[in-house]
mmCIF file of C-alpha atoms in Angstrom:
data_model
loop_
_atom_site.group_PDB
_atom_site.id
_atom_site.type_symbol
_atom_site.label_atom_id
_atom_site.label_comp_id
_atom_site.label_asym_id
_atom_site.label_seq_id
_atom_site.Cartn_x
_atom_site.Cartn_y
_atom_site.Cartn_z
ATOM 1 C CA MET Y 207 0.000 0.000 0.000
ATOM 2 C CA LYS Y 208 1.103 3.521 -0.664
ATOM 3 C CA ARG Y 209 1.666 5.096 2.761
ATOM 4 C CA ALA Y 210 2.086 8.659 1.586
ATOM 5 C CA PHE Y 211 0.806 10.341 4.716
ATOM 6 C CA LEU Y 212 3.157 8.532 7.075
ATOM 7 C CA LEU Y 213 6.125 8.562 4.779
ATOM 8 C CA SER Y 214 5.824 12.302 4.356
ATOM 9 C CA LEU Y 215 6.372 12.672 8.080
ATOM 10 C CA ALA Y 216 9.287 10.422 8.888
ATOM 11 C CA VAL Y 217 11.668 7.672 7.912
ATOM 12 C CA ALA Y 218 11.255 3.899 8.017
ATOM 13 C CA LEU Y 219 12.359 2.031 11.117
ATOM 14 C CA PRO Y 220 14.879 -0.566 10.032
ATOM 15 C CA ALA Y 221 14.037 -3.080 12.763
ATOM 16 C CA THR Y 222 10.376 -3.478 11.865
ATOM 17 C CA GLY Y 223 9.696 -1.848 8.539
ATOM 18 C CA PHE Y 224 7.120 0.386 10.219
ATOM 19 C CA VAL Y 225 7.334 4.136 9.960
ATOM 20 C CA SER Y 226 7.851 6.654 12.700
ATOM 21 C CA THR Y 227 5.355 9.482 13.056
ATOM 22 C CA SER Y 228 7.159 11.352 15.791
ATOM 23 C CA ALA Y 229 7.198 14.472 13.629
ATOM 24 C CA VAL Y 230 3.397 14.820 13.669
ATOM 25 C CA GLY Y 231 3.349 16.670 16.979
ATOM 26 C CA ASP Y 232 0.344 17.800 18.976
ATOM 27 C CA PRO Y 233 -2.407 18.577 16.440
ATOM 28 C CA ALA Y 234 -4.396 21.800 16.536
ATOM 29 C CA MET Y 235 -7.796 21.017 18.026
ATOM 30 C CA SER Y 236 -11.232 22.117 16.911
ATOM 31 C CA TYR Y 237 -14.804 21.274 17.917
ATOM 32 C CA GLY Y 238 -16.157 21.996 14.461
ATOM 33 C CA GLN Y 239 -19.882 22.617 14.025
ATOM 34 C CA ARG Y 240 -21.480 19.509 15.523
ATOM 35 C CA PRO Y 241 -21.357 20.274 19.278
ATOM 36 C CA ALA Y 242 -22.974 23.687 18.726
ATOM 37 C CA TYR Y 243 -25.582 22.082 16.463
ATOM 38 C CA LEU Y 244 -26.526 19.659 19.241
ATOM 39 C CA VAL Y 245 -26.581 22.397 21.884
ATOM 40 C CA ASP Y 246 -28.891 24.486 19.695
ATOM 41 C CA LYS Y 247 -31.355 21.574 19.597
ATOM 42 C CA LEU Y 248 -31.510 21.186 23.388
ATOM 43 C CA GLU Y 249 -34.646 22.270 25.196
ATOM 44 C CA GLU Y 250 -34.277 25.346 27.346
ATOM 45 C CA GLY Y 251 -32.913 24.528 30.771
ATOM 46 C CA GLU Y 252 -29.858 24.182 32.973
ATOM 47 C CA LEU Y 253 -27.935 21.851 30.661
ATOM 48 C CA LYS Y 254 -28.451 24.076 27.623
ATOM 49 C CA ASP Y 255 -27.456 27.154 29.616
ATOM 50 C CA LYS Y 256 -24.273 25.476 30.816
ATOM 51 C CA LEU Y 257 -23.233 24.142 27.413
ATOM 52 C CA SER Y 258 -24.163 27.355 25.603
ATOM 53 C CA GLY Y 259 -21.827 29.236 27.908
ATOM 54 C CA CYS Y 260 -18.946 27.006 26.788
ATOM 55 C CA LEU Y 261 -19.332 27.342 23.028
ATOM 56 C CA ALA Y 262 -16.527 29.893 22.776
ATOM 57 C CA GLN Y 263 -14.048 27.926 24.870
ATOM 58 C CA THR Y 264 -10.748 26.656 23.466
ATOM 59 C CA PRO Y 265 -10.714 22.852 22.989
ATOM 60 C CA GLU Y 266 -8.363 20.832 25.185
ATOM 61 C CA ARG Y 267 -7.456 17.176 24.965
ATOM 62 C CA THR Y 268 -9.222 14.998 27.529
ATOM 63 C CA ASP Y 269 -9.011 11.306 28.376
ATOM 64 C CA PHE Y 270 -12.784 11.356 28.925
ATOM 65 C CA SER Y 271 -13.132 11.532 25.128
ATOM 66 C CA ILE Y 272 -12.221 8.238 23.447
ATOM 67 C CA GLY Y 273 -12.060 7.859 19.682
ATOM 68 C CA HIS Y 274 -14.168 4.808 18.766
ATOM 69 C CA ARG Y 275 -12.204 3.393 15.819
ATOM 70 C CA GLY Y 276 -11.002 6.967 15.307
ATOM 71 C CA ALA Y 277 -13.777 9.248 14.054
ATOM 72 C CA PRO Y 278 -15.795 6.903 11.811
ATOM 73 C CA LEU Y 279 -18.895 9.064 11.556
ATOM 74 C CA MET Y 280 -17.111 10.654 8.589
ATOM 75 C CA PHE Y 281 -13.790 8.825 8.084
ATOM 76 C CA PRO Y 282 -13.141 5.140 7.293
ATOM 77 C CA GLU Y 283 -12.625 3.435 10.627
ATOM 78 C CA HIS Y 284 -9.221 2.358 11.917
ATOM 79 C CA THR Y 285 -7.327 4.406 9.370
ATOM 80 C CA VAL Y 286 -4.579 6.973 9.830
ATOM 81 C CA GLN Y 287 -6.975 9.719 8.767
ATOM 82 C CA SER Y 288 -9.790 8.631 11.093
ATOM 83 C CA ASN Y 289 -7.490 8.725 14.100
ATOM 84 C CA LEU Y 290 -5.894 12.007 13.087
ATOM 85 C CA ALA Y 291 -9.421 13.483 12.945
ATOM 86 C CA ALA Y 292 -10.211 12.096 16.397
ATOM 87 C CA ALA Y 293 -7.027 13.593 17.847
ATOM 88 C CA ARG Y 294 -7.861 16.955 16.276
ATOM 89 C CA GLN Y 295 -11.215 16.723 18.050
ATOM 90 C CA GLY Y 296 -9.471 16.374 21.404
ATOM 91 C CA ALA Y 297 -9.779 12.637 22.004
ATOM 92 C CA GLY Y 298 -7.195 11.807 24.656
ATOM 93 C CA ILE Y 299 -7.426 8.058 24.081
ATOM 94 C CA LEU Y 300 -7.552 6.321 20.696
ATOM 95 C CA GLU Y 301 -8.587 2.780 19.827
ATOM 96 C CA CYS Y 302 -7.121 0.078 17.631
ATOM 97 C CA ASP Y 303 -9.316 -3.007 17.432
ATOM 98 C CA VAL Y 304 -6.723 -5.741 17.057
ATOM 99 C CA THR Y 305 -6.889 -8.863 14.942
ATOM 100 C CA PHE Y 306 -4.301 -10.907 13.017
ATOM 101 C CA THR Y 307 -3.331 -11.839 9.487
ATOM 102 C CA LYS Y 308 -2.504 -15.228 8.000
ATOM 103 C CA ASP Y 309 1.128 -14.719 9.018
ATOM 104 C CA LYS Y 310 0.024 -13.753 12.567
ATOM 105 C CA GLU Y 311 0.774 -10.041 12.326
ATOM 106 C CA LEU Y 312 -1.480 -7.708 14.335
ATOM 107 C CA VAL Y 313 -3.543 -5.169 12.394
ATOM 108 C CA CYS Y 314 -6.311 -2.669 13.191
ATOM 109 C CA ARG Y 315 -9.739 -3.954 12.101
ATOM 110 C CA HIS Y 316 -13.042 -4.030 13.971
ATOM 111 C CA ALA Y 317 -13.396 -7.740 13.270
ATOM 112 C CA GLN Y 318 -11.261 -10.436 11.777
ATOM 113 C CA ASN Y 319 -13.955 -11.039 9.158
ATOM 114 C CA ASP Y 320 -14.880 -7.493 8.056
ATOM 115 C CA LEU Y 321 -12.565 -6.877 5.095
ATOM 116 C CA HIS Y 322 -15.446 -7.311 2.644
ATOM 117 C CA THR Y 323 -17.284 -4.331 4.198
ATOM 118 C CA THR Y 324 -14.346 -2.113 5.236
ATOM 119 C CA THR Y 325 -12.001 -2.464 2.238
ATOM 120 C CA ASP Y 326 -12.108 -2.987 -1.517
ATOM 121 C CA ILE Y 327 -10.944 -6.622 -1.273
ATOM 122 C CA VAL Y 328 -13.865 -8.106 -3.224
ATOM 123 C CA THR Y 329 -12.872 -6.059 -6.287
ATOM 124 C CA THR Y 330 -9.254 -7.281 -6.181
ATOM 125 C CA ASP Y 331 -7.513 -10.545 -6.967
ATOM 126 C CA LEU Y 332 -7.489 -11.257 -3.205
ATOM 127 C CA ASN Y 333 -11.222 -11.933 -3.382
ATOM 128 C CA ALA Y 334 -10.301 -15.454 -4.461
ATOM 129 C CA LYS Y 335 -8.559 -16.005 -1.113
ATOM 130 C CA CYS Y 336 -11.583 -14.975 0.954
ATOM 131 C CA THR Y 337 -13.285 -17.526 3.192
ATOM 132 C CA GLN Y 338 -16.353 -16.810 1.068
ATOM 133 C CA PRO Y 339 -15.576 -14.889 -2.128
ATOM 134 C CA PHE Y 340 -18.113 -12.370 -3.358
ATOM 135 C CA THR Y 341 -21.312 -13.860 -4.740
ATOM 136 C CA PRO Y 342 -23.694 -11.474 -6.509
ATOM 137 C CA ALA Y 343 -27.355 -11.022 -5.637
ATOM 138 C CA SER Y 344 -29.713 -13.130 -7.700
ATOM 139 C CA GLY Y 345 -33.476 -12.938 -7.482
ATOM 140 C CA GLU Y 346 -34.392 -12.942 -3.792
ATOM 141 C CA THR Y 347 -30.911 -14.128 -2.748
ATOM 142 C CA GLU Y 348 -28.742 -11.338 -1.386
ATOM 143 C CA ALA Y 349 -25.130 -10.698 -2.325
ATOM 144 C CA THR Y 350 -22.670 -12.251 0.115
ATOM 145 C CA ALA Y 351 -18.977 -12.330 0.981
ATOM 146 C CA GLU Y 352 -16.770 -13.051 3.979
ATOM 147 C CA CYS Y 353 -13.167 -11.924 3.858
ATOM 148 C CA ARG Y 354 -10.926 -12.335 6.892
ATOM 149 C CA THR Y 355 -7.582 -10.807 7.745
ATOM 150 C CA SER Y 356 -6.494 -14.387 8.456
ATOM 151 C CA ASP Y 357 -7.150 -15.219 4.798
ATOM 152 C CA ILE Y 358 -4.253 -13.014 3.657
ATOM 153 C CA THR Y 359 -0.725 -12.041 4.662
ATOM 154 C CA LEU Y 360 0.311 -8.661 6.025
ATOM 155 C CA GLU Y 361 1.911 -7.829 2.680
ATOM 156 C CA GLU Y 362 -1.389 -8.525 0.960
ATOM 157 C CA PHE Y 363 -3.330 -6.592 3.607
ATOM 158 C CA ARG Y 364 -1.242 -3.523 2.835
ATOM 159 C CA THR Y 365 -2.460 -3.508 -0.770
ATOM 160 C CA LEU Y 366 -6.107 -2.981 0.212
ATOM 161 C CA LYS Y 367 -7.906 0.355 0.145
ATOM 162 C CA PRO Y 368 -10.103 1.107 3.172
ATOM 163 C CA LYS Y 369 -13.618 2.494 2.837
ATOM 164 C CA MET Y 370 -16.618 3.326 5.016
ATOM 165 C CA ASP Y 371 -17.985 0.198 6.683
ATOM 166 C CA SER Y 372 -20.887 -0.855 4.454
ATOM 167 C CA SER Y 373 -22.112 -3.213 1.774
ATOM 168 C CA ASP Y 374 -25.024 -3.385 -0.646
ATOM 169 C CA PRO Y 375 -26.892 -6.701 -0.366
ATOM 170 C CA THR Y 376 -28.673 -6.037 -3.679
ATOM 171 C CA ALA Y 377 -25.388 -5.762 -5.589
ATOM 172 C CA GLU Y 378 -24.984 -7.742 -8.779
ATOM 173 C CA THR Y 379 -21.330 -6.732 -9.156
ATOM 174 C CA ALA Y 380 -18.412 -6.594 -6.744
ATOM 175 C CA GLU Y 381 -18.042 -2.854 -7.365
ATOM 176 C CA ALA Y 382 -21.661 -2.224 -6.397
ATOM 177 C CA PHE Y 383 -21.219 -4.365 -3.264
ATOM 178 C CA LEU Y 384 -18.822 -1.701 -1.928
ATOM 179 C CA GLY Y 385 -21.749 0.737 -1.615
ATOM 180 C CA GLY Y 386 -24.516 0.861 0.952
ATOM 181 C CA THR Y 387 -23.040 3.572 3.206
ATOM 182 C CA ALA Y 388 -25.593 4.625 5.843
ATOM 183 C CA PRO Y 389 -27.243 7.948 4.912
ATOM 184 C CA PHE Y 390 -26.054 9.642 8.111
ATOM 185 C CA ARG Y 391 -22.426 8.863 7.231
ATOM 186 C CA THR Y 392 -20.399 10.104 4.280
ATOM 187 C CA THR Y 393 -17.825 8.924 1.743
ATOM 188 C CA LEU Y 394 -16.453 12.441 1.361
ATOM 189 C CA TYR Y 395 -13.258 11.690 3.326
ATOM 190 C CA ALA Y 396 -12.594 8.121 2.164
ATOM 191 C CA ASP Y 397 -10.249 8.853 -0.723
ATOM 192 C CA GLY Y 398 -6.639 8.084 0.149
ATOM 193 C CA ALA Y 399 -7.388 6.658 3.601
ATOM 194 C CA GLU Y 400 -4.659 4.336 4.906
ATOM 195 C CA LEU Y 401 -4.779 1.090 6.841
ATOM 196 C CA MET Y 402 -2.563 0.471 9.863
ATOM 197 C CA THR Y 403 -0.884 -2.365 11.670
ATOM 198 C CA HIS Y 404 -1.247 -2.356 15.442
ATOM 199 C CA ALA Y 405 2.400 -1.351 15.827
ATOM 200 C CA GLU Y 406 1.906 1.539 13.406
ATOM 201 C CA SER Y 407 -1.131 2.698 15.386
ATOM 202 C CA ILE Y 408 1.036 2.852 18.503
ATOM 203 C CA GLU Y 409 3.553 5.077 16.759
ATOM 204 C CA LEU Y 410 0.825 7.294 15.312
ATOM 205 C CA PHE Y 411 -1.037 7.702 18.604
ATOM 206 C CA LYS Y 412 2.213 8.484 20.421
ATOM 207 C CA SER Y 413 3.005 11.173 17.884
ATOM 208 C CA LEU Y 414 -0.458 12.715 18.374
ATOM 209 C CA GLY Y 415 -0.059 12.920 22.148
ATOM 210 C CA ALA Y 416 -2.837 10.381 22.716
ATOM 211 C CA LYS Y 417 -3.069 7.300 24.934
ATOM 212 C CA PHE Y 418 -4.113 3.802 23.904
ATOM 213 C CA THR Y 419 -7.046 1.422 24.252
ATOM 214 C CA PRO Y 420 -6.506 -1.611 21.997
ATOM 215 C CA GLU Y 421 -9.259 -4.207 21.841
ATOM 216 C CA LEU Y 422 -8.361 -7.863 21.357
ATOM 217 C CA LYS Y 423 -11.033 -9.017 18.914
ATOM 218 C CA ALA Y 424 -12.498 -12.499 19.087
ATOM 219 C CA PRO Y 425 -10.960 -14.608 16.298
ATOM 220 C CA SER Y 426 -13.212 -15.868 13.514
ATOM 221 C CA VAL Y 427 -10.887 -18.850 13.136
ATOM 222 C CA GLU Y 428 -10.520 -21.747 15.509
ATOM 223 C CA MET Y 429 -7.745 -21.250 18.038
ATOM 224 C CA PRO Y 430 -4.947 -22.194 18.179
ATOM 225 C CA PHE Y 431 -4.434 -20.889 14.640
ATOM 226 C CA ASP Y 432 -1.409 -22.578 13.076
ATOM 227 C CA GLY Y 433 0.063 -22.930 16.574
ATOM 228 C CA PHE Y 434 -0.942 -19.378 17.613
ATOM 229 C CA SER Y 435 -2.952 -19.729 20.843
ATOM 230 C CA GLN Y 436 -5.362 -17.259 22.436
ATOM 231 C CA GLU Y 437 -2.744 -16.625 25.133
ATOM 232 C CA ASP Y 438 -0.096 -15.978 22.466
ATOM 233 C CA TYR Y 439 -2.490 -13.504 20.849
ATOM 234 C CA ALA Y 440 -3.187 -11.660 24.112
ATOM 235 C CA GLN Y 441 0.511 -11.580 24.949
ATOM 236 C CA LYS Y 442 1.547 -10.310 21.513
ATOM 237 C CA LEU Y 443 -0.762 -7.327 21.930
ATOM 238 C CA VAL Y 444 0.983 -6.141 25.107
ATOM 239 C CA ASP Y 445 4.419 -7.110 23.741
ATOM 240 C CA GLU Y 446 4.012 -4.449 21.047
ATOM 241 C CA TYR Y 447 3.463 -1.754 23.695
ATOM 242 C CA GLU Y 448 6.492 -2.932 25.621
ATOM 243 C CA ALA Y 449 8.571 -2.892 22.439
ATOM 244 C CA ALA Y 450 7.421 0.679 21.747
ATOM 245 C CA GLY Y 451 8.287 1.789 25.289
ATOM 246 C CA VAL Y 452 4.687 2.655 26.200
ATOM 247 C CA PRO Y 453 4.134 2.512 29.989
ATOM 248 C CA PRO Y 454 1.198 0.450 31.336
ATOM 249 C CA GLU Y 455 -0.470 3.551 32.792
ATOM 250 C CA ASP Y 456 -1.054 4.844 29.254
ATOM 251 C CA VAL Y 457 -2.760 1.675 27.995
ATOM 252 C CA TRP Y 458 -6.271 0.319 28.589
ATOM 253 C CA PRO Y 459 -6.352 -3.094 26.825
ATOM 254 C CA GLN Y 460 -9.912 -4.283 26.179
ATOM 255 C CA SER Y 461 -11.669 -7.564 25.553
ATOM 256 C CA PHE Y 462 -15.186 -9.021 25.668
ATOM 257 C CA ASN Y 463 -13.535 -12.266 26.773
ATOM 258 C CA LEU Y 464 -13.125 -12.304 30.550
ATOM 259 C CA SER Y 465 -10.375 -14.904 30.158
ATOM 260 C CA ASP Y 466 -8.290 -12.382 28.216
ATOM 261 C CA ILE Y 467 -8.723 -9.846 31.018
ATOM 262 C CA GLN Y 468 -7.647 -12.427 33.584
ATOM 263 C CA TYR Y 469 -4.637 -13.363 31.443
ATOM 264 C CA TRP Y 470 -3.431 -9.760 31.351
ATOM 265 C CA ILE Y 471 -4.023 -9.341 35.088
ATOM 266 C CA ASP Y 472 -2.148 -12.522 35.978
ATOM 267 C CA ASN Y 473 0.691 -12.433 33.441
ATOM 268 C CA THR Y 474 1.480 -8.882 32.350
ATOM 269 C CA ALA Y 475 2.164 -5.401 33.656
ATOM 270 C CA TYR Y 476 -0.799 -4.137 31.596
ATOM 271 C CA GLY Y 477 -3.588 -5.855 33.528
ATOM 272 C CA GLU Y 478 -4.384 -3.196 36.113
ATOM 273 C CA GLN Y 479 -6.162 -1.061 33.497
ATOM 274 C CA ALA Y 480 -7.589 -3.937 31.473
ATOM 275 C CA VAL Y 481 -11.154 -3.121 30.430
ATOM 276 C CA TYR Y 482 -13.802 -5.823 30.587
ATOM 277 C CA LEU Y 483 -16.164 -5.098 27.703
ATOM 278 C CA ASP Y 484 -19.474 -6.442 28.956
ATOM 279 C CA ASP Y 485 -21.583 -8.265 26.373
ATOM 280 C CA ARG Y 486 -23.559 -10.362 28.844
ATOM 281 C CA TYR Y 487 -26.700 -8.927 27.297
ATOM 282 C CA GLU Y 488 -26.233 -11.539 24.537
ATOM 283 C CA ALA Y 489 -23.293 -13.817 25.318
ATOM 284 C CA SER Y 490 -22.727 -16.433 27.980
ATOM 285 C CA ASP Y 491 -20.294 -19.221 28.751
ATOM 286 C CA ASP Y 492 -19.042 -21.092 31.813
ATOM 287 C CA ASP Y 493 -17.660 -17.867 33.323
ATOM 288 C CA GLU Y 494 -20.263 -15.346 32.164
ATOM 289 C CA GLY Y 495 -24.063 -15.532 32.262
ATOM 290 C CA LEU Y 496 -26.809 -13.606 30.504
ATOM 291 C CA ILE Y 497 -27.910 -10.675 32.634
ATOM 292 C CA ASP Y 498 -30.729 -8.171 33.006
ATOM 293 C CA PRO Y 499 -29.181 -4.734 33.742
ATOM 294 C CA ASN Y 500 -32.036 -3.990 36.153
ATOM 295 C CA ASP Y 501 -31.881 -7.297 38.039
ATOM 296 C CA PRO Y 502 -28.722 -7.691 40.137
ATOM 297 C CA ALA Y 503 -29.731 -11.270 40.933
ATOM 298 C CA SER Y 504 -28.955 -12.138 37.297
ATOM 299 C CA PHE Y 505 -25.368 -10.844 37.374
ATOM 300 C CA LYS Y 506 -22.871 -13.657 36.760
ATOM 301 C CA PRO Y 507 -20.236 -12.907 37.883
ATOM 302 C CA THR Y 508 -21.474 -10.286 40.325
ATOM 303 C CA MET Y 509 -19.794 -6.902 40.263
ATOM 304 C CA GLN Y 510 -18.046 -7.715 43.518
ATOM 305 C CA GLU Y 511 -16.808 -11.031 42.121
ATOM 306 C CA LEU Y 512 -15.343 -9.168 39.142
ATOM 307 C CA ALA Y 513 -13.589 -6.763 41.504
ATOM 308 C CA ASP Y 514 -12.262 -9.686 43.549
ATOM 309 C CA MET Y 515 -10.754 -11.141 40.339
ATOM 310 C CA GLY Y 516 -8.724 -7.952 39.957
ATOM 311 C CA VAL Y 517 -10.957 -6.341 37.330
ATOM 312 C CA ASN Y 518 -10.870 -2.564 37.792
ATOM 313 C CA TYR Y 519 -12.577 -1.310 34.614
ATOM 314 C CA ILE Y 520 -15.901 -2.364 33.130
ATOM 315 C CA ALA Y 521 -17.374 -1.087 29.872
ATOM 316 C CA PRO Y 522 -20.965 -1.878 28.891
ATOM 317 C CA PRO Y 523 -22.954 -0.273 26.059
ATOM 318 C CA ILE Y 524 -24.820 2.931 26.904
ATOM 319 C CA TRP Y 525 -28.240 1.326 27.329
ATOM 320 C CA MET Y 526 -27.102 -1.027 30.110
ATOM 321 C CA LEU Y 527 -26.183 1.908 32.351
ATOM 322 C CA ILE Y 528 -29.447 3.849 32.176
ATOM 323 C CA THR Y 529 -33.188 3.390 32.488
ATOM 324 C CA THR Y 530 -36.207 5.620 33.134
ATOM 325 C CA ASN Y 531 -38.069 6.242 36.381
ATOM 326 C CA GLU Y 532 -41.810 6.700 36.901
ATOM 327 C CA ALA Y 533 -41.488 10.384 36.027
ATOM 328 C CA GLY Y 534 -39.951 9.518 32.652
ATOM 329 C CA GLU Y 535 -36.505 10.788 33.664
ATOM 330 C CA ILE Y 536 -33.288 9.092 32.581
ATOM 331 C CA VAL Y 537 -31.591 7.592 35.648
ATOM 332 C CA PRO Y 538 -28.809 5.085 36.433
ATOM 333 C CA SER Y 539 -29.696 1.398 36.089
ATOM 334 C CA ALA Y 540 -29.259 -1.216 38.785
ATOM 335 C CA TYR Y 541 -26.214 -2.378 36.805
ATOM 336 C CA ALA Y 542 -24.602 1.064 37.125
ATOM 337 C CA GLU Y 543 -25.319 1.260 40.843
ATOM 338 C CA ALA Y 544 -23.901 -2.212 41.479
ATOM 339 C CA ALA Y 545 -20.733 -1.461 39.509
ATOM 340 C CA LYS Y 546 -20.165 1.723 41.503
ATOM 341 C CA GLU Y 547 -20.828 -0.059 44.799
ATOM 342 C CA ALA Y 548 -18.179 -2.665 43.925
ATOM 343 C CA GLY Y 549 -15.669 0.102 43.157
ATOM 344 C CA LEU Y 550 -15.456 -0.642 39.427
ATOM 345 C CA THR Y 551 -14.475 2.211 37.131
ATOM 346 C CA ILE Y 552 -17.012 2.579 34.318
ATOM 347 C CA ILE Y 553 -16.449 3.455 30.649
ATOM 348 C CA SER Y 554 -19.218 3.271 28.027
ATOM 349 C CA TRP Y 555 -19.785 2.922 24.273
ATOM 350 C CA SER Y 556 -20.633 4.309 21.767
ATOM 351 C CA LEU Y 557 -22.038 7.802 21.341
ATOM 352 C CA GLU Y 558 -23.071 8.875 17.814
ATOM 353 C CA ARG Y 559 -22.966 5.333 16.498
ATOM 354 C CA SER Y 560 -26.737 5.374 15.996
ATOM 355 C CA GLY Y 561 -27.179 8.316 13.667
ATOM 356 C CA PRO Y 562 -30.196 10.637 14.063
ATOM 357 C CA LEU Y 563 -32.170 10.021 17.259
ATOM 358 C CA ALA Y 564 -35.612 11.234 16.167
ATOM 359 C CA ASP Y 565 -36.918 7.654 16.076
ATOM 360 C CA GLY Y 566 -35.762 6.551 19.537
ATOM 361 C CA GLY Y 567 -32.043 6.105 19.008
ATOM 362 C CA GLY Y 568 -31.856 2.460 18.015
ATOM 363 C CA TRP Y 569 -29.861 -0.251 19.767
ATOM 364 C CA TYR Y 570 -27.597 1.979 21.860
ATOM 365 C CA PHE Y 571 -30.544 3.745 23.497
ATOM 366 C CA GLN Y 572 -33.024 0.878 23.743
ATOM 367 C CA SER Y 573 -33.484 1.151 27.515
ATOM 368 C CA VAL Y 574 -34.625 4.785 27.244
ATOM 369 C CA GLU Y 575 -36.123 4.836 23.760
ATOM 370 C CA ASP Y 576 -39.458 6.162 25.027
ATOM 371 C CA VAL Y 577 -37.830 9.484 25.953
ATOM 372 C CA ILE Y 578 -35.418 9.791 22.989
ATOM 373 C CA ASP Y 579 -36.717 11.935 20.118
ATOM 374 C CA SER Y 580 -33.967 14.390 19.135
ATOM 375 C CA ASP Y 581 -30.251 14.513 18.399
ATOM 376 C CA ALA Y 582 -30.045 16.783 21.450
ATOM 377 C CA ASP Y 583 -30.586 13.629 23.514
ATOM 378 C CA TYR Y 584 -26.959 12.718 22.854
ATOM 379 C CA TYR Y 585 -26.149 15.410 25.413
ATOM 380 C CA ASN Y 586 -29.051 14.553 27.730
ATOM 381 C CA VAL Y 587 -27.863 10.949 27.934
ATOM 382 C CA LEU Y 588 -24.187 11.876 28.209
ATOM 383 C CA HIS Y 589 -25.031 14.248 31.069
ATOM 384 C CA VAL Y 590 -26.695 11.489 33.098
ATOM 385 C CA LEU Y 591 -23.843 9.084 32.378
ATOM 386 C CA ALA Y 592 -21.202 11.608 33.408
ATOM 387 C CA GLN Y 593 -22.893 13.192 36.401
ATOM 388 C CA ASP Y 594 -25.099 10.443 37.852
ATOM 389 C CA VAL Y 595 -23.542 7.171 36.696
ATOM 390 C CA GLY Y 596 -20.023 8.590 37.006
ATOM 391 C CA ILE Y 597 -18.406 7.164 33.878
ATOM 392 C CA VAL Y 598 -14.782 8.201 33.349
ATOM 393 C CA GLY Y 599 -14.761 7.877 29.577
ATOM 394 C CA MET Y 600 -17.056 7.674 26.560
ATOM 395 C CA PHE Y 601 -16.292 6.100 23.210
ATOM 396 C CA SER Y 602 -17.686 8.177 20.364
ATOM 397 C CA ASP Y 603 -17.802 7.986 16.586
ATOM 398 C CA TRP Y 604 -17.383 11.783 16.553
ATOM 399 C CA PRO Y 605 -15.172 12.620 19.572
ATOM 400 C CA ALA Y 606 -15.673 16.407 19.370
ATOM 401 C CA THR Y 607 -19.143 15.983 20.860
ATOM 402 C CA VAL Y 608 -17.731 14.318 23.973
ATOM 403 C CA THR Y 609 -14.637 16.529 24.134
ATOM 404 C CA PHE Y 610 -16.816 19.662 24.190
ATOM 405 C CA TYR Y 611 -18.996 18.332 27.017
ATOM 406 C CA ALA Y 612 -15.975 17.134 29.016
ATOM 407 C CA ASN Y 613 -14.154 20.460 28.605
ATOM 408 C CA CYS Y 614 -17.279 22.359 29.663
ATOM 409 C CA TYR Y 615 -17.650 20.290 32.852
ATOM 410 C CA GLY Y 616 -13.941 19.987 33.602
ATOM 411 C CA LEU Y 617 -13.760 16.214 33.032
#
């Protein structure tokens, strides 16, 4: 792949072949138009008064604002450009979702099997190497494809061009399959976007003055993969921070797999800030049971049991932390109260992933959908999460929204 942006900044590192981005420096920050747009839509009241009074403030970087795959509301996720945009919006922590290639190199992708929706792979010769090469739509049968990073080598991965995460199930050609971008997103900033390895993301984030929250993605392949075990995978992630000289206090490694969290706690210096991504709303195994966020009796493990394991950080989706009371007000859920009582530090995800909120906000706001009817509710929900639930960080697809709120409230 042509890596023009990075190569324009620095020279190649002979030991790894990666490029150094130390010359990037601290980027100039800007809120842009979106925070003010959301404030304008708020109903009159204390929150609007407070936020309106901050519209002229100078943006400052804050760890409360976490770039969710960079800034993918407008930029292709997990690219150099998406993360540069997030840093310019004041995100103090940036994310690389980590998976691996056929030759076991770590790269930034949201899932091991998303190349067919996040890159142009189905229009290239590499389509033939996909687990399921592109098949066009025919009659009532939708177009399909499944392309995994583990299907190709790192060298081959570098030849791909990233795009907005989407596909068109009605496509009769591979080129048409690349379409389907959600109407609230844009392809305006996709041209020339560049993929990254995990190691390259570390160098980029360092150069931008940001901290790190890599997520170890669940493999789509059976593990061990060609001798590469789950423990090897978890260890390789932290090894790349050690090799880059990044101290543990600047890294929040994440996983939905509680066993990964326990591995980092027990075997590495990076376990104290390991973040347990809670998907017990849909997933269960011997260690984790399905839970109802408003029924503490269903919590398996309990919040206290998680704390006793050494887990310090927990990160559920937004809707698990909030509910409504009899007055129709948004309030903390039983889940949020139990996590706080156990001393767990709470992070949440993901603001502005849902698009316009006029219809109730979709999956991320399902527990409060009856009181969601405007984009302004992004700030109403964030306010409850920050002030009443006490979260210490929010993932966002457009970090400026969170940065502005955090700066206004001194978070």
